[in-house]
XYZ file of C-alpha atoms in Angstrom:
432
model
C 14.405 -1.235 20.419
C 13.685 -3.998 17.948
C 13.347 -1.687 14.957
C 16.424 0.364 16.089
C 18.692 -2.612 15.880
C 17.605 -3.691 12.970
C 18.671 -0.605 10.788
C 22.035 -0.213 12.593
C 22.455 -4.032 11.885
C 21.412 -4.231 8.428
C 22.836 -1.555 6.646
C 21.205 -2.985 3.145
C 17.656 -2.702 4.546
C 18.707 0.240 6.337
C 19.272 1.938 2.422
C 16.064 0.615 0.826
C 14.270 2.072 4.383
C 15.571 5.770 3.419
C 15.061 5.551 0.201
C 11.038 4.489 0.676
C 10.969 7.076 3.775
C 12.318 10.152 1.577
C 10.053 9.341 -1.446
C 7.188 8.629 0.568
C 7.646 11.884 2.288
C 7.151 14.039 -1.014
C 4.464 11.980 -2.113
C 2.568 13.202 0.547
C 3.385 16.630 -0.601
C 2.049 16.364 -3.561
C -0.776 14.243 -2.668
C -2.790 16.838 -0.312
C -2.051 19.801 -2.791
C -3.686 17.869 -5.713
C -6.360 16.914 -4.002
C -7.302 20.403 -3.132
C -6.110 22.096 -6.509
C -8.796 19.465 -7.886
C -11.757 20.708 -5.545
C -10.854 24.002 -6.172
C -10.895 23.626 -9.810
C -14.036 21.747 -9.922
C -15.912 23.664 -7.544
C -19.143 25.075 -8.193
C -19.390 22.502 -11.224
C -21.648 19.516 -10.007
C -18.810 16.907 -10.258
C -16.376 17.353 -7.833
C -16.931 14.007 -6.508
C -15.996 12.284 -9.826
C -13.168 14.644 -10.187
C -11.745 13.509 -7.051
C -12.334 10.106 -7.664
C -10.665 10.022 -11.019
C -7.774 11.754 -9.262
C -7.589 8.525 -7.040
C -8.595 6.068 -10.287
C -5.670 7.736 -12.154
C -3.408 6.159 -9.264
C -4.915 2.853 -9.274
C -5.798 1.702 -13.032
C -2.245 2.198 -15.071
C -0.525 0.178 -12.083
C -3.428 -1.843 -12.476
C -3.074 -2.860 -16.043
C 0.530 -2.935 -15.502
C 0.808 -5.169 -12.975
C 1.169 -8.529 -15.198
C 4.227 -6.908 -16.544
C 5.782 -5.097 -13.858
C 5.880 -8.878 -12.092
C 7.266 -10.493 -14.724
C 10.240 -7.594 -14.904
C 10.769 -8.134 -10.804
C 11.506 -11.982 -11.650
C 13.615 -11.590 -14.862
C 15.771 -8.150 -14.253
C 17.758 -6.600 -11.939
C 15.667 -5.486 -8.897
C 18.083 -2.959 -8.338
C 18.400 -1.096 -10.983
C 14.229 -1.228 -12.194
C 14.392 0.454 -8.289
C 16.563 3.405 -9.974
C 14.862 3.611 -13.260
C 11.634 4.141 -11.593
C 12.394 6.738 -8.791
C 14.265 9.148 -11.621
C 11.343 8.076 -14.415
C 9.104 9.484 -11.360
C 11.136 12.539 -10.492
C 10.265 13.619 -13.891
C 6.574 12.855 -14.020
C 6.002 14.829 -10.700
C 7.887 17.951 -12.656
C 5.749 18.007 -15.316
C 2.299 18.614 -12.530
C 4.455 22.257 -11.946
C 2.664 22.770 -15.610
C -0.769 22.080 -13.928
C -1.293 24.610 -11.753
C -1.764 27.967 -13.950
C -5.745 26.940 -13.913
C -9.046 25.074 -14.026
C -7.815 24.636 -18.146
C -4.994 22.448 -17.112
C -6.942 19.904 -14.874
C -6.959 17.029 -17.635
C -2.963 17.571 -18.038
C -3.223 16.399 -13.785
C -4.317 13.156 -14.780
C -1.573 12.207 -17.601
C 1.324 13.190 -15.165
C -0.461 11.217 -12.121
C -1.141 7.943 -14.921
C 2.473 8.782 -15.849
C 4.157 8.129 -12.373
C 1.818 5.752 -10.896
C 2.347 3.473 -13.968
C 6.216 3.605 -13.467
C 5.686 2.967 -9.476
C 3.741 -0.384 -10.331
C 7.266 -1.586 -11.536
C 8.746 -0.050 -8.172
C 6.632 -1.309 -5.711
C 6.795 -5.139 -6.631
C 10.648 -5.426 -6.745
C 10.942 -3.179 -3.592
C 8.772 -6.077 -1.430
C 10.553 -8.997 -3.098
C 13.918 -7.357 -2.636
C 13.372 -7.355 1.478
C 13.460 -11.256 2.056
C 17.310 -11.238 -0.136
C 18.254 -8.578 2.597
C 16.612 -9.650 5.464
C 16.821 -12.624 7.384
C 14.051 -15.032 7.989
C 13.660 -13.936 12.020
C 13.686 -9.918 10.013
C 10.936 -10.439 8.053
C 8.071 -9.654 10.530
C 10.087 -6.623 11.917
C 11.411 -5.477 8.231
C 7.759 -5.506 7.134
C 5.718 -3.550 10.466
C 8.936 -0.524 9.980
C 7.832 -0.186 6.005
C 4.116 -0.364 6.752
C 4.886 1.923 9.933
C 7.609 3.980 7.463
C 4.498 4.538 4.705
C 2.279 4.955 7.609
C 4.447 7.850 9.500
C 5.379 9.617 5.990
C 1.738 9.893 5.667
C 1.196 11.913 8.966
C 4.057 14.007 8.583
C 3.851 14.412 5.195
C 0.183 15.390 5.258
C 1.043 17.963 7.758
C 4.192 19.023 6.536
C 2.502 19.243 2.906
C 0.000 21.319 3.602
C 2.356 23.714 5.579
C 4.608 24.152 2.882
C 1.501 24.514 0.350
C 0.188 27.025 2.807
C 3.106 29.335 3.182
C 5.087 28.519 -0.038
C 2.917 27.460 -2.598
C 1.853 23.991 -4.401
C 4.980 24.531 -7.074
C 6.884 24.410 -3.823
C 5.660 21.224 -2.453
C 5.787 19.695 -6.221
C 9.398 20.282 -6.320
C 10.511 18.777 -3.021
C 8.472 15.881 -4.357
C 10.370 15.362 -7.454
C 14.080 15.778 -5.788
C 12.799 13.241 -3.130
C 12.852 10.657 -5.996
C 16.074 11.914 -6.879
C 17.490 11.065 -3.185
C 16.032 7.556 -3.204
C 17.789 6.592 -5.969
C 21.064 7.452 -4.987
C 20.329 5.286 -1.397
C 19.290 2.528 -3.808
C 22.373 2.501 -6.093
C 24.340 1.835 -2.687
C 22.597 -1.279 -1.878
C 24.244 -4.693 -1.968
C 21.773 -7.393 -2.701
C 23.201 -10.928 -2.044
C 23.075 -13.649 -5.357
C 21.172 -15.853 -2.480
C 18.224 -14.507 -0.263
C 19.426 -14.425 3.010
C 15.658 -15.482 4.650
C 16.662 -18.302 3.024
C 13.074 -19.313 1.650
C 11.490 -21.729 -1.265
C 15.462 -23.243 -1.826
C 13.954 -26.332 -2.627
C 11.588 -24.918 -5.310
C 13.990 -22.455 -6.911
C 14.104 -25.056 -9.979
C 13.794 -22.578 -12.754
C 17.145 -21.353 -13.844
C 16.494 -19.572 -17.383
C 14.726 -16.288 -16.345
C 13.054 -16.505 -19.488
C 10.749 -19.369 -18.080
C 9.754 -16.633 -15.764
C 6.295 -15.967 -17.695
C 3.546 -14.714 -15.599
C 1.004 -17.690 -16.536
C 3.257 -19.660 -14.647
C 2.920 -17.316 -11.432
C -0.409 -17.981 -11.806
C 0.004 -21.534 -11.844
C 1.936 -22.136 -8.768
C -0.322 -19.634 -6.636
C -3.317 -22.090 -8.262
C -1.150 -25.188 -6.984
C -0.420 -23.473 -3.263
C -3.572 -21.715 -1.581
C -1.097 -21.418 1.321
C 0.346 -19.086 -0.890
C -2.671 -17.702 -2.651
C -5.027 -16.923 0.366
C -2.511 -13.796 2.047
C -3.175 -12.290 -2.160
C -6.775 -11.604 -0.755
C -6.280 -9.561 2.013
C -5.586 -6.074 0.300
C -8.125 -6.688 -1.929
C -10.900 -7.206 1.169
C -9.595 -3.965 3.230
C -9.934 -1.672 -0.026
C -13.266 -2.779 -1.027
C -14.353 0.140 1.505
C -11.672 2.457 0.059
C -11.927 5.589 2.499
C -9.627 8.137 0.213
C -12.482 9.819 -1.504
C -14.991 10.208 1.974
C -11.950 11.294 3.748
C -11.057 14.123 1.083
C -14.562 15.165 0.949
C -14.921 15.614 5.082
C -11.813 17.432 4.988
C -12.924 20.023 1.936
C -16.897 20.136 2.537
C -17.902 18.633 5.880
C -14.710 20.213 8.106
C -13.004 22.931 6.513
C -10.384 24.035 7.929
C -7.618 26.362 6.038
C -7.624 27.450 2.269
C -9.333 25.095 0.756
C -9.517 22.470 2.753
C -6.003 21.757 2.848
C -5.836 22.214 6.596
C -8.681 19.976 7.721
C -7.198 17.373 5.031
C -3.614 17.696 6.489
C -5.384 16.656 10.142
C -7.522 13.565 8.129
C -4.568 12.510 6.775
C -2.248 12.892 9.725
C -5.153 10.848 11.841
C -4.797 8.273 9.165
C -1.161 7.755 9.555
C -1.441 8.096 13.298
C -3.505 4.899 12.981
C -1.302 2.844 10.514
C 1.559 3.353 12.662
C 0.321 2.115 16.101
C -2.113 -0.957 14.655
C 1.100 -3.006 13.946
C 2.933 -1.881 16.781
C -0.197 -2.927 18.946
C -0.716 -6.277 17.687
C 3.260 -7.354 17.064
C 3.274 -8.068 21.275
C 0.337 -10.792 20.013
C 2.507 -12.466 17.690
C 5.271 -15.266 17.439
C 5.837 -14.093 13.594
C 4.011 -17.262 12.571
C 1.951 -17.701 9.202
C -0.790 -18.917 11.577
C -0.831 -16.354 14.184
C -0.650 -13.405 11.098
C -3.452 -15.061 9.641
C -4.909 -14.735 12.535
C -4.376 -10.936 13.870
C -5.404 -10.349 9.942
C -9.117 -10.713 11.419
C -8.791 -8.621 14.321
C -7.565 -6.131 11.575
C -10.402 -6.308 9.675
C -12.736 -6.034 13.190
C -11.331 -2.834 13.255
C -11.618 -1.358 9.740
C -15.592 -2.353 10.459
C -15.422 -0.489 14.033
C -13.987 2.380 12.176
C -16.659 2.873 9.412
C -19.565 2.154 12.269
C -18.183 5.516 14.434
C -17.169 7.382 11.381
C -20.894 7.623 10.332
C -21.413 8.369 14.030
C -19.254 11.633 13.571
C -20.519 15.029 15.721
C -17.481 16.702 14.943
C -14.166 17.006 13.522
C -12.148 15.482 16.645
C -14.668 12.843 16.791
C -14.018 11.855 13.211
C -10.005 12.018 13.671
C -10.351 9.109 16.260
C -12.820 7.217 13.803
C -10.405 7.601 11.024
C -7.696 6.433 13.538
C -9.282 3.096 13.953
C -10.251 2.858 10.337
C -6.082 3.059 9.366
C -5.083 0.583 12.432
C -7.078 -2.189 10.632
C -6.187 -1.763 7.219
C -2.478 -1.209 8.363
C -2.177 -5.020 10.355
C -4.041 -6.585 7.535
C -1.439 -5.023 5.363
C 1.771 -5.553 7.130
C 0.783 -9.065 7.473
C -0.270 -10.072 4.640
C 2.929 -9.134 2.914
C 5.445 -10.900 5.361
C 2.498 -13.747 5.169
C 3.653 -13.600 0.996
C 7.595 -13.275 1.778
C 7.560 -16.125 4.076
C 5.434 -18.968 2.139
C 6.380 -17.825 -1.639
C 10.134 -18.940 -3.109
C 12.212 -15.820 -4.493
C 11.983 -17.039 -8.192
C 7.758 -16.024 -7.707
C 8.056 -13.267 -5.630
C 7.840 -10.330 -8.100
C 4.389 -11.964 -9.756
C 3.480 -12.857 -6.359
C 3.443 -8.935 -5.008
C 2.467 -7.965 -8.831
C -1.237 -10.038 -8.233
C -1.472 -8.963 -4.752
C -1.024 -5.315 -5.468
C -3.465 -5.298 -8.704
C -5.878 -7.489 -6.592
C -5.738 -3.855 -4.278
C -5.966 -1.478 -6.699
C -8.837 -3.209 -8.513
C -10.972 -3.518 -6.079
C -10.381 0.420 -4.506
C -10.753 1.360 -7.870
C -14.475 0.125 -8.144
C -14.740 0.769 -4.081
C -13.394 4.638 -5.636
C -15.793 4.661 -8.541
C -18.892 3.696 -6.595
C -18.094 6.261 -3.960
C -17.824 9.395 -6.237
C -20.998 8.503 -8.205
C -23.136 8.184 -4.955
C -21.581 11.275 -3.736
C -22.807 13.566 -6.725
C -25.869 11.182 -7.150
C -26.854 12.051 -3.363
C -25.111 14.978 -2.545
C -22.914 15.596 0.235
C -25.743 15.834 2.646
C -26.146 11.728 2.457
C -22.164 11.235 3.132
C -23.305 9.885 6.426
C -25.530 7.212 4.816
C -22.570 6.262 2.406
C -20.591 5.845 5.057
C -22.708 3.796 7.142
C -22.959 1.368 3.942
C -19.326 0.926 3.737
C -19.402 -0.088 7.833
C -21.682 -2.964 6.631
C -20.048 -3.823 3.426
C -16.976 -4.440 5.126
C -18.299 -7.397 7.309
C -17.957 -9.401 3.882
C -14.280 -9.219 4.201
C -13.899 -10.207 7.594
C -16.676 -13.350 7.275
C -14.734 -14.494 3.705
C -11.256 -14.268 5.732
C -12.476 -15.721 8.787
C -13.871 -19.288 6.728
C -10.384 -19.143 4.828
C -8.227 -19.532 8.028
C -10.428 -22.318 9.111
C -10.107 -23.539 6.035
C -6.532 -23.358 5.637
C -6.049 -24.421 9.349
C -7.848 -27.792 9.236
C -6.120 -28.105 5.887
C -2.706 -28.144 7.386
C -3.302 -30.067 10.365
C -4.509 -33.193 8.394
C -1.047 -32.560 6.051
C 0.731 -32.424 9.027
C -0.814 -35.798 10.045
C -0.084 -37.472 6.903
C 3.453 -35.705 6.072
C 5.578 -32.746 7.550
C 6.667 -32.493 4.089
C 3.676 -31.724 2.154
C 2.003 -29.475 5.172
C 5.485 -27.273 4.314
C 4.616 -26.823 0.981
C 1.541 -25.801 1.141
């Protein structure tokens, strides 16, 4: 297999995989028993659905105002070693949630740690994708991306059901711990890494002009992406698949719709699992429909977003708990492609020297717009009640058309663009 030759080929790539599987792994510890020590703290109260979303806000809005930064330290610093800073600064943010779970009193002291380790993975996240085209070949790229979106994807799943085992039978200060040594482990698989001085994909060579690193300012990210909407078009991607962010509708099915287990934490695991289930196989399905092109990814990108639309439509159609597992299912295997591809889409068009501000915009671009997709979510839920989740749910089915229409014009766009380039000069049509 493809993805098995590539780790026992690649022993680089093979590190930085471990190192994302093992931390991944423990976030999705810590991310199930949070979510339900949250609904059990708030229950009874009237704002559970705020509390929950502020739980998934706290994520999303330190990264967020981080982002401008964290690219700008991708481009100028050592990948490696921000890598290692951030996986032990994290180990030590998930220790201090043990301190959270004594009581309701403690919930705001949730929110510092979460703001705490989500602002230090906005550093981690950026370097991580522009490391993988200096370790990776160019023929790698579209492989090296669908096993880290399948990696995150799996981790989920397992993690979500291995998480709420382990909450279940040895407590949440249990799961919190094997979260924070996780970190631990991926930063000794990091510090082994060998990252060549020259990318091996061997991409943007003839634009990697700027030598002084302190040039590296993130206006001027912003100014070549505004130059190259080759380049700038794969940044929108993320930010159209979480305008319908499902993380708040899918906790609240799991601990008020479907209960299953103490607390929910059960019927979440399942959700979560289902969700993972789906982000694995939607790459792996549409990989035997592409040539690892820029124009066929563009492409598959709008069969991805057919499907998060599909999945919202039956999710509102829900009888039952096993009917909602296979909505969820299709929900993930959209948003997974559209993932995946837009990020080898960014490795393959943008040089090295822009790659850190490149992943920077396109990750804040995500997190802004699930943040307001989060926001709007909660405050309908506690507006409406629970008993309108269905309606809510419904809504997000037809918001998400707007997504799929925008992206849809773009490739034509971009398309028709590059064929009249290509007409006039092979040269410029390569440059975007």
């Amino acid at each position: 297999m493809e993805y098995v030759k590539l780790i026992s080929s690649n022993r680089d790539f093979a590190k930085l995989w471990a190192a994302q599987l093992v931390s991944l792994l423990g976030d999705w510890f810590s991310t199930i028993v949070i979510s339900a020590l949250i609904v059990s703290y708030t229950e009874g109260t009237g704002y559970q659905g705020v509390a929950v979303s502020a739980f998934l806000i706290a994520r999303l809005i330190p990264p967020l105002l981080m982002r401008p930064l964290a690219g700008v330290l991708a481009d100028r610093f050592d990948r490696k070693r921000l890598l290692i800073a951030s996986d032990i600064l994290r180990s030590l943010a998930v220790l201090g949630l043990l301190f959270t779970t004594q009581g309701p009193e403690y919930l705001p002291l949730i929110y510092v740690f979460i703001v705490v380790q989500f602002l230090v993975s906005s550093i981690f996240e950026p370097a991580r994708n522009a490391i993988m085209p200096s370790i990776l070949y160019r023929h790698q790229l579209v492989i090296g991306n669908t096993l880290s979106s399948v990696t995150w994807s799996a981790m989920l799943a397992i993690g979500a059901i291995t998480g709420g085992l382990v909450a279940e039978l040895l407590g949440i200060q249990a799961a919190l711990l094997i979260d924070s040594l996780t970190f631990v482990v991926s930063a000794l698989l990091v510090v082994t890494i060998v990252i060549p001085e020259t990318p091996r994909s061997d991409l943007g060579q003839e634009l990697r002009k700027v030598k002084d690193k302190s040039q590296r300012t993130f206006a001027d990210g912003i100014r070549y992406l505004l130059k190259h909407p080759r380049a700038a078009a794969p940044l929108l991607v993320k930010m159209g698949l979480s305008i319908t962010s499902s993380d708040t509708v899918l906790i609240i099915y799991g601990t008020q719709v479907f209960v299953l287990g103490d607390q929910g934490i059960t019927s979440m695991a399942i959700l979560w699992a289902a969700f993972g289930f789906g982000a694995i196989i939607g790459p792996l399905i549409t990989n035997h429909f592409s040539d690892g092109s820029v124009r066929a990814l563009r492409r598959l990108i709008i069969i991805g977003f057919i499907l998060m639309a599909l999945g919202w439509l039956l999710w509102g159609l829900v009888p039952s708990l096993e009917f909602l597992v296979f909505a969820v299912v299709v929900r993930a295997m959209g948003g997974s492609v559209n993932w995946t591809y837009s990020s080898v889409i960014i490795q393959q068009v943008v040089p090295d020297e822009y790659l850190g501000r490149a992943f920077s915009l396109d990750f804040a671009g995500f997190e802004l717009m699930q943040s307001i997709g989060i926001v709007v979510i909660g405050v309908l839920i506690d507006a409406a009640g629970n008993q309108s989740i269905q309606a809510i749910v419904f809504g997000a089915a037809l918001v998400s058309l707007a997504p799929l229409l925008i992206w849809a014009r773009i490739v034509q766009w971009l398309e028709k663009r590059e064929s009249h380039a290509l007409s006039v000069s092979p040269e410029l049509a390569a440059g975007g």
